[in-house]
Structures are given as C-alpha cells and as structure tokens.
mmCIF file of C-alpha atoms and ligand atoms in Angstrom:
data_model
loop_
_atom_site.group_PDB
_atom_site.id
_atom_site.type_symbol
_atom_site.label_atom_id
_atom_site.label_comp_id
_atom_site.label_asym_id
_atom_site.label_seq_id
_atom_site.Cartn_x
_atom_site.Cartn_y
_atom_site.Cartn_z
ATOM 1 C CA MET A 1 101.228 55.840 83.227
ATOM 2 C CA THR A 2 102.060 52.256 82.552
ATOM 3 C CA ASP A 3 101.851 50.181 79.451
ATOM 4 C CA GLU A 4 100.892 46.940 81.112
ATOM 5 C CA THR A 5 98.605 45.584 78.479
ATOM 6 C CA SER A 6 97.685 42.101 79.620
ATOM 7 C CA ASP A 7 94.546 43.231 81.388
ATOM 8 C CA ARG A 8 92.977 44.828 78.394
ATOM 9 C CA THR A 9 91.948 43.904 74.920
ATOM 10 C CA LEU A 10 92.493 46.058 71.879
ATOM 11 C CA ASP A 11 89.516 46.990 69.716
ATOM 12 C CA ALA A 12 89.166 48.540 66.273
ATOM 13 C CA GLY A 13 89.143 52.028 67.805
ATOM 14 C CA PHE A 14 92.563 51.388 69.312
ATOM 15 C CA PHE A 15 94.022 50.433 65.936
ATOM 16 C CA ARG A 16 92.294 53.348 64.178
ATOM 17 C CA ARG A 17 93.848 55.728 66.722
ATOM 18 C CA TRP A 18 97.265 54.103 66.401
ATOM 19 C CA LEU A 19 97.509 54.311 62.615
ATOM 20 C CA GLY A 20 95.105 57.081 61.674
ATOM 21 C CA VAL A 21 95.957 59.540 64.455
ATOM 22 C CA VAL A 22 99.072 58.846 66.551
ATOM 23 C CA ALA A 23 101.297 57.271 63.890
ATOM 24 C CA ALA A 24 100.033 59.712 61.249
ATOM 25 C CA ASP A 25 100.898 62.669 63.528
ATOM 26 C CA ALA A 26 104.333 61.188 64.241
ATOM 27 C CA VAL A 27 104.987 60.806 60.515
ATOM 28 C CA GLU A 28 103.978 64.444 59.930
ATOM 29 C CA GLY A 29 106.373 65.565 62.651
ATOM 30 C CA ALA A 30 109.264 63.415 61.465
ATOM 31 C CA ALA A 31 108.804 63.703 57.692
ATOM 32 C CA ASP A 32 111.639 66.190 57.210
ATOM 33 C CA ARG A 33 114.040 64.131 59.292
ATOM 34 C CA LEU A 34 113.105 60.906 57.451
ATOM 35 C CA THR A 35 113.653 62.581 54.101
ATOM 36 C CA GLU A 36 116.974 63.976 55.325
ATOM 37 C CA LEU A 37 118.098 60.492 56.372
ATOM 38 C CA ASP A 38 116.993 59.193 52.971
ATOM 39 C CA SER A 39 118.928 61.949 51.211
ATOM 40 C CA ALA A 40 122.157 60.610 52.739
ATOM 41 C CA ILE A 41 121.772 57.003 51.539
ATOM 42 C CA GLY A 42 118.768 57.023 49.222
ATOM 43 C CA ASP A 43 116.726 59.381 47.062
ATOM 44 C CA ALA A 44 115.347 61.795 49.646
ATOM 45 C CA ASP A 45 111.721 60.719 49.503
ATOM 46 C CA HIS A 46 111.071 58.520 52.537
ATOM 47 C CA GLY A 47 109.444 61.251 54.624
ATOM 48 C CA SER A 48 107.233 62.503 51.810
ATOM 49 C CA ASN A 49 106.366 58.926 50.812
ATOM 50 C CA LEU A 50 105.124 58.091 54.297
ATOM 51 C CA GLN A 51 103.436 61.455 54.720
ATOM 52 C CA ARG A 52 101.375 60.825 51.592
ATOM 53 C CA GLY A 53 100.633 57.289 52.739
ATOM 54 C CA PHE A 54 99.551 58.114 56.269
ATOM 55 C CA ARG A 55 97.417 61.046 55.139
ATOM 56 C CA ALA A 56 95.568 58.537 52.965
ATOM 57 C CA VAL A 57 95.333 56.101 55.893
ATOM 58 C CA THR A 58 93.833 58.810 58.125
ATOM 59 C CA ALA A 59 91.289 59.810 55.488
ATOM 60 C CA THR A 60 90.247 56.232 54.760
ATOM 61 C CA LEU A 61 89.917 55.232 58.405
ATOM 62 C CA GLU A 62 87.806 58.322 59.109
ATOM 63 C CA GLN A 63 85.552 57.529 56.193
ATOM 64 C CA ASP A 64 85.200 53.772 56.601
ATOM 65 C CA ALA A 65 85.881 53.221 60.319
ATOM 66 C CA PRO A 66 86.272 49.427 60.088
ATOM 67 C CA THR A 67 84.907 47.661 63.159
ATOM 68 C CA SER A 68 87.500 44.935 63.678
ATOM 69 C CA PRO A 69 91.241 45.283 64.335
ATOM 70 C CA GLY A 70 92.008 43.000 61.403
ATOM 71 C CA ALA A 71 89.932 45.097 59.012
ATOM 72 C CA VAL A 72 91.606 48.328 60.197
ATOM 73 C CA LEU A 73 95.068 46.923 59.538
ATOM 74 C CA ILE A 74 94.134 45.444 56.165
ATOM 75 C CA LEU A 75 92.544 48.688 54.978
ATOM 76 C CA ALA A 76 95.487 50.796 56.203
ATOM 77 C CA GLY A 77 97.932 48.402 54.545
ATOM 78 C CA ARG A 78 96.057 48.598 51.273
ATOM 79 C CA GLN A 79 96.191 52.403 51.397
ATOM 80 C CA LEU A 80 99.943 52.379 51.992
ATOM 81 C CA ILE A 81 100.494 50.038 49.051
ATOM 82 C CA SER A 82 98.500 52.241 46.706
ATOM 83 C CA THR A 83 99.780 55.651 47.850
ATOM 84 C CA VAL A 84 103.381 55.310 49.085
ATOM 85 C CA GLY A 85 105.775 55.263 46.186
ATOM 86 C CA GLY A 86 109.056 53.467 46.658
ATOM 87 C CA ALA A 87 110.139 50.252 48.288
ATOM 88 C CA SER A 88 108.680 51.081 51.674
ATOM 89 C CA GLY A 89 105.033 51.199 50.466
ATOM 90 C CA PRO A 90 104.665 47.535 49.545
ATOM 91 C CA LEU A 91 106.774 46.549 52.558
ATOM 92 C CA TYR A 92 104.742 48.517 55.128
ATOM 93 C CA GLY A 93 101.556 47.584 53.294
ATOM 94 C CA THR A 94 102.473 43.926 53.572
ATOM 95 C CA LEU A 95 103.334 44.332 57.239
ATOM 96 C CA LEU A 96 99.901 45.733 58.072
ATOM 97 C CA ARG A 97 97.873 43.524 55.737
ATOM 98 C CA ARG A 98 99.527 40.314 56.871
ATOM 99 C CA THR A 99 99.216 41.315 60.537
ATOM 100 C CA GLY A 100 95.556 42.167 59.947
ATOM 101 C CA LYS A 101 94.884 38.912 58.172
ATOM 102 C CA ALA A 102 96.392 36.988 61.083
ATOM 103 C CA LEU A 103 93.983 38.746 63.464
ATOM 104 C CA GLY A 104 90.958 37.510 61.529
ATOM 105 C CA ASP A 105 87.618 39.202 62.161
ATOM 106 C CA ALA A 106 87.587 39.259 65.979
ATOM 107 C CA ALA A 107 86.093 42.476 67.386
ATOM 108 C CA GLU A 108 88.811 42.642 70.057
ATOM 109 C CA VAL A 109 92.240 41.059 70.349
ATOM 110 C CA THR A 110 94.610 40.524 73.238
ATOM 111 C CA PRO A 111 98.134 41.969 73.203
ATOM 112 C CA GLU A 112 99.350 38.360 72.950
ATOM 113 C CA GLN A 113 97.259 37.774 69.831
ATOM 114 C CA PHE A 114 98.515 41.020 68.370
ATOM 115 C CA THR A 115 102.112 39.949 69.081
ATOM 116 C CA GLU A 116 101.567 36.682 67.227
ATOM 117 C CA ALA A 117 99.969 38.503 64.312
ATOM 118 C CA LEU A 118 102.757 41.087 64.136
ATOM 119 C CA ARG A 119 105.275 38.250 64.015
ATOM 120 C CA ALA A 120 103.445 36.937 60.939
ATOM 121 C CA GLY A 121 103.552 40.443 59.456
ATOM 122 C CA VAL A 122 107.289 40.840 60.021
ATOM 123 C CA THR A 123 107.926 37.386 58.556
ATOM 124 C CA ALA A 124 105.994 38.432 55.444
ATOM 125 C CA VAL A 125 108.087 41.611 55.122
ATOM 126 C CA ARG A 126 111.261 39.551 55.409
ATOM 127 C CA GLN A 127 110.000 37.200 52.704
ATOM 128 C CA LEU A 128 108.956 40.010 50.372
ATOM 129 C CA GLY A 129 112.109 42.117 50.728
ATOM 130 C CA GLY A 130 114.597 39.352 51.400
ATOM 131 C CA ALA A 131 116.196 41.343 54.216
ATOM 132 C CA ALA A 132 117.525 39.808 57.428
ATOM 133 C CA PRO A 133 118.581 41.616 60.602
ATOM 134 C CA GLY A 134 121.871 43.435 59.987
ATOM 135 C CA ASP A 135 121.072 44.347 56.371
ATOM 136 C CA LYS A 136 120.355 47.967 57.391
ATOM 137 C CA THR A 137 116.613 48.059 56.680
ATOM 138 C CA MET A 138 113.323 48.439 58.549
ATOM 139 C CA ILE A 139 113.813 44.818 59.666
ATOM 140 C CA ASP A 140 116.530 46.044 62.050
ATOM 141 C CA ALA A 141 113.825 47.855 64.026
ATOM 142 C CA LEU A 142 110.851 45.541 63.430
ATOM 143 C CA GLU A 143 112.554 42.288 64.375
ATOM 144 C CA PRO A 144 113.776 43.456 67.816
ATOM 145 C CA ALA A 145 110.381 45.035 68.445
ATOM 146 C CA VAL A 146 108.578 41.730 67.913
ATOM 147 C CA GLU A 147 111.204 39.895 69.932
ATOM 148 C CA ALA A 148 110.629 42.294 72.819
ATOM 149 C CA LEU A 149 106.877 41.677 72.614
ATOM 150 C CA GLU A 150 107.481 37.924 72.591
ATOM 151 C CA ALA A 151 109.772 38.010 75.636
ATOM 152 C CA PRO A 152 108.036 36.350 78.580
ATOM 153 C CA ALA A 153 106.824 39.027 81.010
ATOM 154 C CA PRO A 154 104.467 38.670 83.971
ATOM 155 C CA ALA A 155 102.417 41.664 82.807
ATOM 156 C CA GLY A 156 102.232 40.457 79.215
ATOM 157 C CA PRO A 157 103.701 42.049 76.093
ATOM 158 C CA SER A 158 105.071 45.545 76.711
ATOM 159 C CA PHE A 159 104.565 47.975 73.843
ATOM 160 C CA ARG A 160 106.976 50.408 75.484
ATOM 161 C CA ALA A 161 109.704 47.752 75.656
ATOM 162 C CA ALA A 162 109.058 47.042 71.972
ATOM 163 C CA ALA A 163 109.391 50.736 71.129
ATOM 164 C CA GLU A 164 112.677 50.962 73.015
ATOM 165 C CA ALA A 165 114.004 47.851 71.275
ATOM 166 C CA ALA A 166 112.993 49.253 67.877
ATOM 167 C CA ASP A 167 114.715 52.522 68.676
ATOM 168 C CA ARG A 168 117.919 50.751 69.688
ATOM 169 C CA GLY A 169 117.689 48.701 66.489
ATOM 170 C CA ALA A 170 117.313 51.826 64.359
ATOM 171 C CA LEU A 171 120.314 53.487 66.049
ATOM 172 C CA ALA A 172 122.348 50.327 65.538
ATOM 173 C CA THR A 173 121.930 50.629 61.746
ATOM 174 C CA VAL A 174 124.393 53.562 61.685
ATOM 175 C CA PRO A 175 127.621 51.503 61.436
ATOM 176 C CA LEU A 176 126.062 48.891 59.136
ATOM 177 C CA ARG A 177 126.624 48.560 55.421
ATOM 178 C CA ALA A 178 123.334 48.352 53.521
ATOM 179 C CA ARG A 179 122.730 45.051 51.802
ATOM 180 C CA LYS A 180 119.152 45.612 50.571
ATOM 181 C CA GLY A 181 117.266 48.382 48.854
ATOM 182 C CA ARG A 182 118.518 51.568 47.247
ATOM 183 C CA ALA A 183 121.109 52.246 49.983
ATOM 184 C CA SER A 184 122.907 49.019 49.039
ATOM 185 C CA TYR A 185 123.966 50.648 45.741
ATOM 186 C CA LEU A 186 126.241 52.875 47.834
ATOM 187 C CA GLY A 187 128.180 49.938 49.248
ATOM 188 C CA GLU A 188 130.665 51.144 51.853
ATOM 189 C CA ARG A 189 129.382 54.697 51.570
ATOM 190 C CA SER A 190 126.151 53.640 53.277
ATOM 191 C CA ILE A 191 128.152 53.181 56.483
ATOM 192 C CA GLY A 192 127.787 55.955 59.069
ATOM 193 C CA HIS A 193 124.157 56.849 58.342
ATOM 194 C CA GLN A 194 120.985 55.758 60.107
ATOM 195 C CA ASP A 195 118.566 53.830 57.913
ATOM 196 C CA PRO A 196 115.417 55.849 57.164
ATOM 197 C CA GLY A 197 113.105 52.817 57.108
ATOM 198 C CA ALA A 198 114.393 51.498 60.427
ATOM 199 C CA THR A 199 113.849 54.995 61.808
ATOM 200 C CA SER A 200 110.242 55.170 60.589
ATOM 201 C CA SER A 201 109.570 51.646 61.878
ATOM 202 C CA ALA A 202 110.766 52.691 65.328
ATOM 203 C CA LEU A 203 108.457 55.687 65.062
ATOM 204 C CA LEU A 204 105.452 53.475 64.294
ATOM 205 C CA ILE A 205 106.148 51.193 67.249
ATOM 206 C CA ALA A 206 106.615 54.216 69.525
ATOM 207 C CA ALA A 207 103.214 55.432 68.308
ATOM 208 C CA LEU A 208 101.772 52.053 69.276
ATOM 209 C CA ALA A 209 103.133 52.420 72.817
ATOM 210 C CA ASP A 210 101.871 56.011 73.022
ATOM 211 C CA THR A 211 98.406 54.898 71.897
ATOM 212 C CA ALA A 212 98.313 52.130 74.510
ATOM 213 C CA GLU A 213 99.427 54.477 77.283
ATOM 214 C CA ALA A 214 96.957 57.194 76.313
ATOM 215 C CA ALA A 215 94.129 54.653 76.458
ATOM 216 C CA ARG A 216 94.749 53.855 80.115
HETATM 217 P P1 LIG B 301 112.865 53.874 48.088
HETATM 218 O O1 LIG B 301 114.120 53.245 48.614
HETATM 219 O O2 LIG B 301 112.254 53.084 46.973
HETATM 220 O O3 LIG B 301 113.057 55.321 47.751
HETATM 221 P P2 LIG B 301 111.729 54.655 50.618
HETATM 222 O O4 LIG B 301 112.721 55.752 50.588
HETATM 223 O O5 LIG B 301 110.324 55.038 50.904
HETATM 224 O O6 LIG B 301 111.778 53.800 49.271
HETATM 225 O O7 LIG B 301 112.131 53.601 51.739
HETATM 226 C C1 LIG B 301 113.480 53.248 51.959
HETATM 227 C C2 LIG B 301 113.537 52.274 53.123
HETATM 228 O O8 LIG B 301 112.894 51.056 52.769
HETATM 229 C C3 LIG B 301 114.938 51.882 53.507
HETATM 230 O O9 LIG B 301 115.485 52.798 54.420
HETATM 231 C C4 LIG B 301 114.774 50.495 54.105
HETATM 232 O O10 LIG B 301 114.556 50.565 55.509
HETATM 233 C C5 LIG B 301 113.511 49.992 53.462
HETATM 234 N N1 LIG B 301 113.819 48.930 52.508
HETATM 235 C C6 LIG B 301 114.269 49.064 51.243
HETATM 236 N N2 LIG B 301 114.429 47.854 50.678
HETATM 237 C C7 LIG B 301 114.097 46.935 51.609
HETATM 238 C C8 LIG B 301 114.047 45.493 51.651
HETATM 239 N N3 LIG B 301 114.383 44.757 50.584
HETATM 240 N N4 LIG B 301 113.621 44.906 52.801
HETATM 241 C C9 LIG B 301 113.267 45.639 53.865
HETATM 242 N N5 LIG B 301 113.282 46.979 53.891
HETATM 243 C C10 LIG B 301 113.707 47.621 52.787
HETATM 244 MG MG1 LIG B 302 113.729 56.723 49.128
#
C-alpha cells in the first residue's frame, strides 16, 4: 500500500469515513490511554470527552451524510463543539469547521487543496487557543503535520508523512513545560508527561493516513 495521494481527489465519502469511522474507532480504542495521560497533567477527561464527541460525529454523519467534503467537516466540527466538554471541544471543532469552510462546497478536493484548508484550520486553532509550537498542546502535533503536508514532494502531500510528523511532535511534548490550558497550572510538574491533546491530534492524523491507504 502507498499513500501517494496526488493522483486522486477526496470526496465527501472519504471525509465521512475518516471522521465518522476510522478516527471514531481510533478514539474508542485510545480513550483509556488519553484519559490516563490527562490524569497526569489535567483532569482525566480527555478520552471520555473525545469518545462522546466522536460518537456524536458518527451518528450525525450516518444520519445526514453531507455530500461535500466541506459540509462533512463543518458538521463534524459543530458536533464536537456541542458535545465535547473541556478545552479540546471548541479547539477541535474550530479546526474542522475552519478547514471545512476553506474547502467551500466543491464535491471533491485535491490533497493539495485539503492541505491548504487544514493550514487555515490550524491557524484558527492557534488564534483561538493562543498556543504556539512548544507550549505542550495539540499544536505540537498539528503544526508539524501540516508542515509535512506542505513539504514539496513529487507525489504530492503524503498523509503518512504527516501522521509520522504528528506522532514525533506528540512524543516531543514529554520534556516540555505546559504553557497553555489546564496543564499549565502545574508549572514544572507538567514536565515528563506526554500531552493528551497532542496525542489525540496525532491519532486523528494517523486515521487520515489509514483512510487514504484503505481507499487505494
Ligand atoms: P480540558 O483541559 O478542559 O479538560 P481536554 O482534557 O479535553 O480539556 O483537553 C486537553 C487538551 O487540550 C490538552 O492536552 C491540550 O492539548 C489541549 N489544549 C488545552 N488548551 C489549549 C490551548 N489554549 N491551545 C491549544 N490546545 C489546548
Ligand atoms: Mg481534561
């Protein structure tokens, strides 16, 4: 299997599978670990927050089945905002809604267009939460993922390279001191733990790569 994506466009079905099936399954499988990470430097709810959110996303996408990529992302983002308690709900909701808005109402988008839209989404998350890379948040996984997608490559943006970059970014949060969100209240004591949000972001990008590879 390869994730060379330049030769294919992504339709609404692709995005429904990514968020409603593959990412939702990954969140189910990782919920305990995400909550455990959040119990070390937060309030032990990140896994259950996302589980609730992605169950709602799955249900809504099955019911409504939006027919454009943009509409899928906007609807999923809206669900996350209204069902995920905590800081991560509005942040992930903004990520998906802003990315969806940037895609407009095209029935299919190229991986390059998706990359550009995701950049807009990540910028919106940075504006909303005020976090920069190195602050020990989801941005530490999302930013390198978008950068990997933006890197010039003959075969076009590689979702697998993005997933690997996000994973490295999440691992690299361990020695960092949290400067945003609940973990920042711990100051120095946040050092030595992997950030739950960066971990779930890496999971979502890995689900994107898995979805692209399964479609080939
Ligand atoms: P809460 O902290 O409200 O309990 P969650 O546990 O669901 O919410 O999510 C915590 C995660 O949210 C953190 O691990 C971090 O990655 C992310 N996060 C928190 N605040 C911010 C922020 N200002 N900017 C970006 N991400 C943030
Ligand atoms: Mg929490």
